[in-house]
Short mmCIF file of C-alpha atoms in Angstrom, two decimals:
data_model
loop_
_atom_site.label_atom_id
_atom_site.label_comp_id
_atom_site.label_asym_id
_atom_site.label_seq_id
_atom_site.Cartn_x
_atom_site.Cartn_y
_atom_site.Cartn_z
CA MET C 1431 -25.10 -3.82 5.50
CA ILE C 1432 -25.46 -3.03 9.23
CA GLN C 1433 -24.20 -6.50 10.15
CA GLN C 1434 -21.15 -6.00 7.91
CA ILE C 1435 -20.34 -2.61 9.41
CA PHE C 1436 -20.81 -4.01 12.91
CA GLY C 1437 -18.58 -7.00 12.15
CA ASN C 1438 -15.83 -4.83 10.65
CA ARG C 1439 -15.88 -2.52 13.67
CA VAL C 1440 -15.68 -5.44 16.12
CA ARG C 1441 -12.69 -6.81 14.22
CA GLU C 1442 -10.94 -3.42 13.96
CA ASN C 1443 -11.34 -2.71 17.67
CA ARG C 1444 -10.26 -6.24 18.61
CA LEU C 1445 -7.05 -5.86 16.57
CA GLN C 1446 -6.39 -2.40 18.04
CA LYS C 1447 -6.61 -3.96 21.50
CA GLY C 1448 -4.23 -6.72 20.44
CA LEU C 1449 -6.78 -9.44 21.18
CA SER C 1450 -7.21 -12.75 19.37
CA GLN C 1451 -10.69 -14.09 18.70
CA ASP C 1452 -10.13 -16.65 21.47
CA GLU C 1453 -9.22 -13.90 23.94
CA LEU C 1454 -12.29 -11.85 23.01
CA ALA C 1455 -14.43 -14.98 23.37
CA PHE C 1456 -13.05 -15.54 26.88
CA ALA C 1457 -13.64 -11.89 27.85
CA THR C 1458 -17.24 -11.88 26.62
CA GLY C 1459 -18.38 -15.46 27.25
CA ILE C 1460 -19.32 -15.69 23.56
CA ASP C 1461 -18.13 -18.77 21.64
CA ARG C 1462 -15.18 -18.12 19.32
CA PRO C 1463 -17.04 -19.48 16.22
CA GLN C 1464 -19.79 -16.98 16.99
CA ILE C 1465 -17.21 -14.17 17.25
CA SER C 1466 -15.91 -15.22 13.84
CA LYS C 1467 -19.41 -15.14 12.30
CA ILE C 1468 -20.06 -11.71 13.81
CA GLU C 1469 -16.82 -10.30 12.35
CA GLN C 1470 -17.71 -11.72 8.93
CA GLY C 1471 -21.12 -10.00 9.06
CA LYS C 1472 -22.86 -13.39 9.03
CA SER C 1473 -24.58 -13.11 12.42
CA ASN C 1474 -27.29 -10.81 13.71
CA PRO C 1475 -26.18 -10.13 17.33
CA THR C 1476 -28.63 -9.60 20.19
CA LEU C 1477 -28.58 -6.48 22.35
CA GLU C 1478 -26.97 -8.54 25.10
CA THR C 1479 -24.18 -9.67 22.75
CA ILE C 1480 -23.59 -6.09 21.59
CA GLU C 1481 -23.27 -4.95 25.21
CA LYS C 1482 -20.83 -7.75 26.05
CA LEU C 1483 -18.63 -6.91 23.07
CA ALA C 1484 -18.64 -3.17 23.78
CA ASN C 1485 -17.70 -3.75 27.43
CA ALA C 1486 -14.89 -6.17 26.55
CA LEU C 1487 -13.51 -3.78 23.92
CA GLU C 1488 -13.90 -0.81 26.34
CA ILE C 1489 -15.88 1.34 23.90
CA ASP C 1490 -19.39 2.79 23.70
CA TYR C 1491 -21.73 0.44 21.87
CA HIS C 1492 -22.60 3.08 19.23
CA GLU C 1493 -18.96 3.02 18.04
CA LEU C 1494 -19.60 -0.50 16.76
CA PHE C 1495 -22.09 0.87 14.22
CA THR C 1496 -20.01 3.76 12.88
CA LYS C 1497 -18.69 3.18 9.40
CA ASP C 1498 -15.20 4.64 9.07
CA LEU C 1499 -14.22 6.18 5.74
CA GLU C 1500 -12.06 3.68 3.89
CA LEU C 1501 -8.77 5.08 2.60
CA HIS C 1502 -7.73 4.32 -0.97
CA PRO C 1503 -4.49 4.91 -2.91
CA PHE C 1504 -4.20 8.27 -4.67
CA VAL C 1505 -2.41 6.70 -7.67
CA LYS C 1506 -2.69 3.51 -9.68
CA TRP C 1507 0.47 1.45 -9.16
CA ALA C 1508 1.86 -1.75 -10.64
CA GLY C 1509 1.63 -4.54 -8.10
CA GLY C 1510 -1.14 -2.86 -6.12
CA LYS C 1511 -2.68 -5.07 -3.45
CA THR C 1512 -6.32 -3.91 -3.41
CA GLN C 1513 -7.62 -7.24 -4.72
CA LEU C 1514 -5.62 -9.21 -2.13
CA LEU C 1515 -6.45 -7.18 0.98
CA ASP C 1516 -8.59 -9.90 2.55
CA LYS C 1517 -5.87 -12.50 2.04
CA LEU C 1518 -3.18 -10.21 3.41
CA HIS C 1519 -5.35 -9.47 6.46
CA SER C 1520 -5.82 -13.17 7.10
CA HIS C 1521 -2.05 -13.69 7.24
CA MET C 1522 -0.96 -10.59 9.17
CA PRO C 1523 0.02 -10.89 12.86
CA VAL C 1524 -2.76 -10.43 15.42
CA LYS C 1525 -0.71 -7.92 17.42
CA PHE C 1526 2.32 -5.78 16.59
CA ASN C 1527 3.99 -2.52 17.57
CA ASN C 1528 5.33 -0.29 14.77
CA TYR C 1529 4.56 -0.93 11.10
CA PHE C 1530 7.11 -0.76 8.27
CA GLU C 1531 6.51 -0.95 4.52
CA PRO C 1532 9.76 -0.37 2.58
CA PHE C 1533 8.16 -0.85 -0.90
CA VAL C 1534 4.94 1.09 -0.26
CA GLY C 1535 3.99 1.89 -3.88
CA GLY C 1536 0.37 3.02 -4.00
CA GLY C 1537 -0.09 2.02 -0.35
CA SER C 1538 -3.33 0.04 -0.59
CA PHE C 1539 -2.45 -2.29 2.33
CA PHE C 1540 -0.88 0.53 4.37
CA PHE C 1541 -3.95 2.75 4.00
CA ASN C 1542 -6.28 -0.16 4.62
CA ILE C 1543 -4.80 -1.07 8.01
CA SER C 1544 -4.12 2.63 8.84
CA PRO C 1545 -1.52 2.09 11.59
CA SER C 1546 -1.04 4.87 14.14
CA LYS C 1547 2.77 4.58 13.93
CA ALA C 1548 4.51 3.59 10.72
CA THR C 1549 7.51 4.06 8.47
CA ILE C 1550 6.85 3.90 4.73
CA ASN C 1551 9.42 4.03 1.97
CA ASP C 1552 9.86 3.63 -1.76
CA PHE C 1553 12.82 4.10 -4.09
CA ASN C 1554 10.65 6.18 -6.45
CA SER C 1555 11.48 9.74 -5.38
CA GLU C 1556 8.59 11.35 -7.30
CA LEU C 1557 6.08 9.08 -5.58
CA MET C 1558 7.43 9.78 -2.10
CA ILE C 1559 7.45 13.52 -2.74
CA ALA C 1560 3.72 13.18 -3.41
CA TYR C 1561 3.20 11.37 -0.08
CA LYS C 1562 5.10 14.12 1.73
CA CYS C 1563 3.06 16.84 0.03
CA ILE C 1564 -0.19 15.17 1.05
CA GLN C 1565 1.09 15.01 4.63
CA ASP C 1566 2.14 18.69 4.77
CA ASN C 1567 -0.61 21.27 5.32
CA GLU C 1568 0.62 24.07 3.04
CA ASN C 1569 1.99 21.88 0.26
CA PHE C 1570 -1.22 19.84 0.29
CA LYS C 1571 -3.29 22.94 -0.51
CA ARG C 1572 -0.87 23.94 -3.28
CA LEU C 1573 -0.88 20.40 -4.66
CA LYS C 1574 -4.67 20.32 -5.02
CA ASN C 1575 -4.73 23.71 -6.74
CA GLU C 1576 -1.98 22.63 -9.12
CA LEU C 1577 -3.85 19.43 -9.98
CA LEU C 1578 -7.02 21.39 -10.76
CA GLU C 1579 -4.99 23.51 -13.18
CA TYR C 1580 -3.70 20.35 -14.86
CA GLU C 1581 -7.27 19.10 -15.26
CA LYS C 1582 -8.32 22.38 -16.93
CA ASN C 1583 -5.33 22.42 -19.30
CA HIS C 1584 -5.34 18.73 -20.15
CA SER C 1585 -4.90 17.78 -23.80
CA GLU C 1586 -2.70 15.42 -25.80
CA SER C 1587 -0.08 18.08 -26.42
CA PHE C 1588 -0.22 19.30 -22.81
CA TYR C 1589 0.40 15.75 -21.58
CA TYR C 1590 3.64 15.50 -23.56
CA GLN C 1591 4.67 18.98 -22.50
CA ILE C 1592 4.36 17.98 -18.83
CA ARG C 1593 5.97 14.59 -19.45
CA GLU C 1594 9.10 16.25 -20.85
CA LEU C 1595 9.71 18.38 -17.75
CA ASP C 1596 12.05 15.86 -16.13
CA ARG C 1597 14.44 16.35 -19.08
CA GLU C 1598 14.93 19.99 -18.08
CA PRO C 1599 18.17 20.79 -16.15
CA ASN C 1600 16.26 22.64 -13.41
CA PHE C 1601 13.59 19.97 -12.89
CA LEU C 1602 14.83 19.01 -9.42
CA ASP C 1603 14.68 22.69 -8.39
CA LEU C 1604 10.93 22.89 -8.96
CA PRO C 1605 8.76 23.27 -5.82
CA VAL C 1606 7.91 19.86 -4.40
CA TYR C 1607 4.16 20.37 -4.87
CA GLU C 1608 4.71 20.99 -8.61
CA ARG C 1609 6.71 17.77 -8.95
CA ALA C 1610 4.06 15.89 -6.96
CA ALA C 1611 1.24 17.30 -9.10
CA ARG C 1612 3.11 16.33 -12.26
CA MET C 1613 3.57 12.76 -11.06
CA ILE C 1614 -0.10 12.35 -10.12
CA TYR C 1615 -1.33 13.99 -13.35
CA LEU C 1616 0.87 11.73 -15.49
CA ASN C 1617 -0.29 8.68 -13.56
CA LYS C 1618 -3.94 9.55 -14.16
CA SER C 1619 -3.56 10.48 -17.83
CA CYS C 1620 -0.91 8.10 -19.17
CA PHE C 1621 -1.48 4.72 -20.83
CA ASN C 1622 -2.95 2.19 -18.36
CA GLY C 1623 -1.70 4.06 -15.27
CA LEU C 1624 1.78 2.64 -15.86
CA TYR C 1625 4.82 4.22 -14.19
CA ARG C 1626 7.90 3.47 -16.29
CA VAL C 1627 11.20 5.25 -16.80
CA ASN C 1628 14.05 4.72 -19.25
CA SER C 1629 17.73 4.08 -18.45
CA LYS C 1630 18.26 7.79 -17.76
CA GLY C 1631 15.38 7.89 -15.30
CA TYR C 1632 13.04 9.86 -17.57
CA PHE C 1633 9.32 9.05 -17.53
CA ASN C 1634 8.47 7.65 -20.96
CA VAL C 1635 4.92 6.25 -20.89
CA PRO C 1636 2.73 7.41 -23.81
CA SER C 1637 -0.52 9.27 -23.37
CA GLY C 1638 -3.69 7.37 -22.50
CA LYS C 1639 -5.53 9.60 -24.99
CA LYS C 1640 -8.20 10.61 -22.49
CA LEU C 1641 -10.42 13.55 -23.34
CA LYS C 1642 -10.82 14.49 -19.67
CA VAL C 1643 -8.76 13.60 -16.60
CA LYS C 1644 -9.81 13.56 -12.95
CA THR C 1645 -6.63 13.71 -10.91
CA PHE C 1646 -8.04 13.13 -7.42
CA ASP C 1647 -11.10 12.22 -5.41
CA GLU C 1648 -11.48 15.10 -2.95
CA VAL C 1649 -13.09 13.10 -0.14
CA ASN C 1650 -10.41 10.43 -0.32
CA ILE C 1651 -7.39 12.71 -0.66
CA ASP C 1652 -8.62 14.89 2.23
CA ALA C 1653 -8.99 11.73 4.34
CA LEU C 1654 -5.45 10.65 3.37
CA HIS C 1655 -4.16 14.07 4.40
CA ASP C 1656 -5.88 13.81 7.79
CA PHE C 1657 -4.52 10.31 8.35
CA LEU C 1658 -0.93 11.19 7.43
CA CYS C 1659 -1.06 14.39 9.51
CA ASN C 1660 -2.68 13.01 12.65
CA ASN C 1661 -0.60 9.86 13.07
CA ASP C 1662 3.10 9.18 13.58
CA ILE C 1663 3.97 8.42 9.95
CA THR C 1664 7.59 8.66 8.76
CA ILE C 1665 7.98 8.96 4.97
CA LEU C 1666 11.34 7.94 3.46
CA ASN C 1667 12.95 7.72 0.04
CA THR C 1668 15.95 5.47 0.59
CA ASP C 1669 17.24 1.93 0.16
CA TYR C 1670 14.79 -0.67 1.50
CA GLU C 1671 17.40 -2.08 3.89
CA LYS C 1672 17.98 1.32 5.47
CA ALA C 1673 14.21 1.90 5.72
CA VAL C 1674 13.81 -0.99 8.20
CA GLU C 1675 17.03 -0.62 10.17
CA THR C 1676 15.13 0.57 13.28
CA ALA C 1677 12.65 -2.35 13.23
CA LYS C 1678 12.67 -4.18 16.58
CA LYS C 1679 11.17 -7.29 18.11
CA GLY C 1680 7.37 -7.10 17.97
CA ASP C 1681 7.31 -4.70 14.99
CA PHE C 1682 5.68 -5.73 11.70
CA VAL C 1683 7.36 -5.37 8.30
CA TYR C 1684 5.49 -6.01 5.06
CA PHE C 1685 7.69 -6.43 1.97
CA ASP C 1686 6.03 -5.96 -1.42
CA PRO C 1687 9.07 -5.68 -3.72
CA PRO C 1688 9.19 -5.69 -7.52
CA TYR C 1689 8.35 -9.30 -8.32
CA ASP C 1690 10.61 -12.06 -9.57
CA SER C 1691 9.90 -12.94 -13.21
CA PHE C 1692 8.42 -16.25 -14.26
CA ASP C 1693 10.87 -18.36 -16.25
CA GLY C 1694 10.66 -17.42 -19.90
CA LYS C 1695 8.19 -14.60 -19.31
CA GLU C 1696 8.65 -10.86 -19.21
CA SER C 1697 7.85 -9.21 -15.88
CA PHE C 1698 7.40 -5.50 -15.26
CA THR C 1699 10.03 -4.12 -12.84
CA ALA C 1700 10.88 -0.73 -14.37
CA TYR C 1701 9.57 1.41 -11.52
CA SER C 1702 12.92 3.22 -11.58
CA LYS C 1703 16.03 3.23 -13.78
CA ASP C 1704 17.62 0.62 -11.45
CA ASN C 1705 15.82 -2.66 -12.11
CA PHE C 1706 15.23 -5.10 -9.27
CA ASP C 1707 16.99 -8.26 -10.45
CA ARG C 1708 17.60 -11.64 -8.80
CA ASN C 1709 20.66 -10.36 -6.97
CA GLU C 1710 18.35 -7.85 -5.29
CA GLN C 1711 15.88 -10.65 -4.51
CA LYS C 1712 18.74 -12.50 -2.77
CA ARG C 1713 19.73 -9.37 -0.82
CA LEU C 1714 16.12 -8.93 0.26
CA ALA C 1715 15.93 -12.59 1.38
CA ASN C 1716 19.06 -12.09 3.48
CA LEU C 1717 17.48 -9.01 5.07
CA TYR C 1718 14.32 -11.04 5.75
CA LYS C 1719 16.41 -13.65 7.60
CA LYS C 1720 18.30 -10.97 9.53
CA LEU C 1721 15.07 -9.34 10.73
CA ASN C 1722 13.62 -12.76 11.55
CA SER C 1723 16.52 -13.36 13.95
CA LYS C 1724 15.61 -10.10 15.72
CA GLY C 1725 12.03 -11.24 16.39
CA VAL C 1726 10.39 -8.92 13.85
CA TYR C 1727 7.08 -10.10 12.35
CA LEU C 1728 7.58 -10.43 8.58
CA MET C 1729 5.23 -10.81 5.63
CA LEU C 1730 6.34 -10.76 1.98
CA SER C 1731 4.55 -10.93 -1.37
CA ASN C 1732 6.05 -12.16 -4.64
CA HIS C 1733 5.41 -14.31 -7.69
CA ASN C 1734 5.12 -18.03 -7.07
CA THR C 1735 8.41 -19.03 -8.74
CA SER C 1736 10.79 -21.85 -7.86
CA PHE C 1737 13.50 -19.24 -7.25
CA ILE C 1738 11.41 -17.42 -4.62
CA ARG C 1739 10.24 -20.64 -2.98
CA GLU C 1740 13.87 -21.75 -2.64
CA LEU C 1741 14.94 -18.41 -1.14
CA TYR C 1742 12.24 -18.62 1.55
CA LYS C 1743 12.00 -22.41 1.98
CA ASP C 1744 12.48 -22.12 5.77
CA PHE C 1745 9.35 -19.96 6.19
CA ASN C 1746 5.58 -20.29 5.74
CA ILE C 1747 4.61 -20.02 2.06
CA TYR C 1748 0.96 -19.54 1.05
CA VAL C 1749 -0.07 -19.56 -2.63
CA VAL C 1750 -2.78 -17.10 -3.68
CA ASN C 1751 -4.36 -16.25 -7.03
CA ALA C 1752 -4.26 -12.69 -8.28
CA LYS C 1753 -4.86 -10.70 -11.45
CA ARG C 1754 -2.22 -8.58 -13.11
CA ALA C 1755 -3.93 -5.33 -14.07
CA ILE C 1756 -0.97 -3.27 -15.35
CA ASN C 1757 1.08 -4.38 -18.34
CA SER C 1758 2.06 -2.57 -21.52
CA ASP C 1759 0.81 -5.62 -23.45
CA SER C 1760 -2.82 -6.60 -22.81
CA LYS C 1761 -1.84 -10.26 -23.31
CA GLY C 1762 0.35 -9.96 -20.20
CA ARG C 1763 -2.62 -9.16 -17.98
CA GLY C 1764 -4.72 -11.78 -16.27
CA GLY C 1765 -4.52 -14.51 -13.65
CA VAL C 1766 -1.22 -15.25 -11.93
CA GLU C 1767 -0.08 -17.15 -8.84
CA GLU C 1768 1.51 -15.17 -6.04
CA VAL C 1769 2.89 -16.16 -2.66
CA ILE C 1770 2.48 -14.64 0.79
CA ILE C 1771 5.45 -15.58 2.98
CA THR C 1772 5.46 -15.17 6.77
CA ASN C 1773 7.84 -16.03 9.62
CA TYR C 1774 5.07 -16.56 12.19
#
C-alpha cells in the first residue's frame, strides 16, 4: 500500500513537472526501468533513492507519501471511462498546457487527472448546470440541501412527480440549484442510471424502483467543489467545436463523443434530443484534423468500427477492451472493443 501511494505520487509530481521517465532518470541517476517499477508500486525504494527523487522533483520527501483524495464522478453516465483510466493515462501526452474536454459527461478522466486549467463542455444543459452549481459556493450549499430533501421524500410516485417537471412551461425558470438537484436525483433513482430523453427533450427513463436513494457522497462532492473552485476551470454548454476554438499548440484535447454504432447493432446515443449520427462523426473527424494542424495534442475514444478506423486512418489507433455497463437491455451490456486514437 505504501509503495503504491509512493509510486503514484512520484508519477503525479513527475507529470506536473512535465518530465518524462528518461528525464527523471537523468536528473536522479536512477535507471529508467527502476523509475518505472517505482511508479508502478513494484519497488521498495531506499532512503537514498527517496531523497534523490524528492530533490529532482523539488518537493519535500514527505509529500511522496501523502495519499491525495481521489475525485470521482457525481453521476453515473453512459460511456463513463472509469474502467479505462489506466489505458487512457498510458496514451496521454507527457506534457501539455491547457486541458479541454468537449464531451465531459460524468468527467471520470477529467477528475482523475485534475488539471489546474481546463475547459469542460457537454451538450446536456442539465448536466452542465449541475457542474456549475458544484463550482459555485452558494448554489453548492443549496444543491446539497435540496438533494437531502429529495432523499427524504423519495418514493415511486415522488420519482415520477419530479420526472415530469421538465414538461412544465416554467421549468427553465426554476433556480439552477433546483434543476441540478432534479438531474442528480433522477440519475441516482432511475433505471440503471440511464440518461435518456425523447424527441421533445423530455427525460423519460422509468424508475429504478429503489426503496432508498443516496444522491451524493459528501466527502467526494465536497472535494469536487474544492477542486472546481480552486482551479481555473471553465464550464460550457455549447457545440463541441466552439468549446475547443481557443485550443492552441501544446494544449491537450480529449474527445469522448457519443460512439459510432456497430454495424447491425443498436448503440445508445440519446443523451439529448439531437442524436449524434455519422454526419456528426465526420464533422468531429474534420475538427480533429484541423486541431492537429495547429499542433494541439489530441486523444479520442470511440467504438472499434471500420467507419471510425477509416475516418482516423492517418493517426495512431489503439484497440482496447471495455465493458458496456449502461444499456436499457441487459443483453446489450458486456464486452466491447473500443479505440483510443492519438495524433502524437
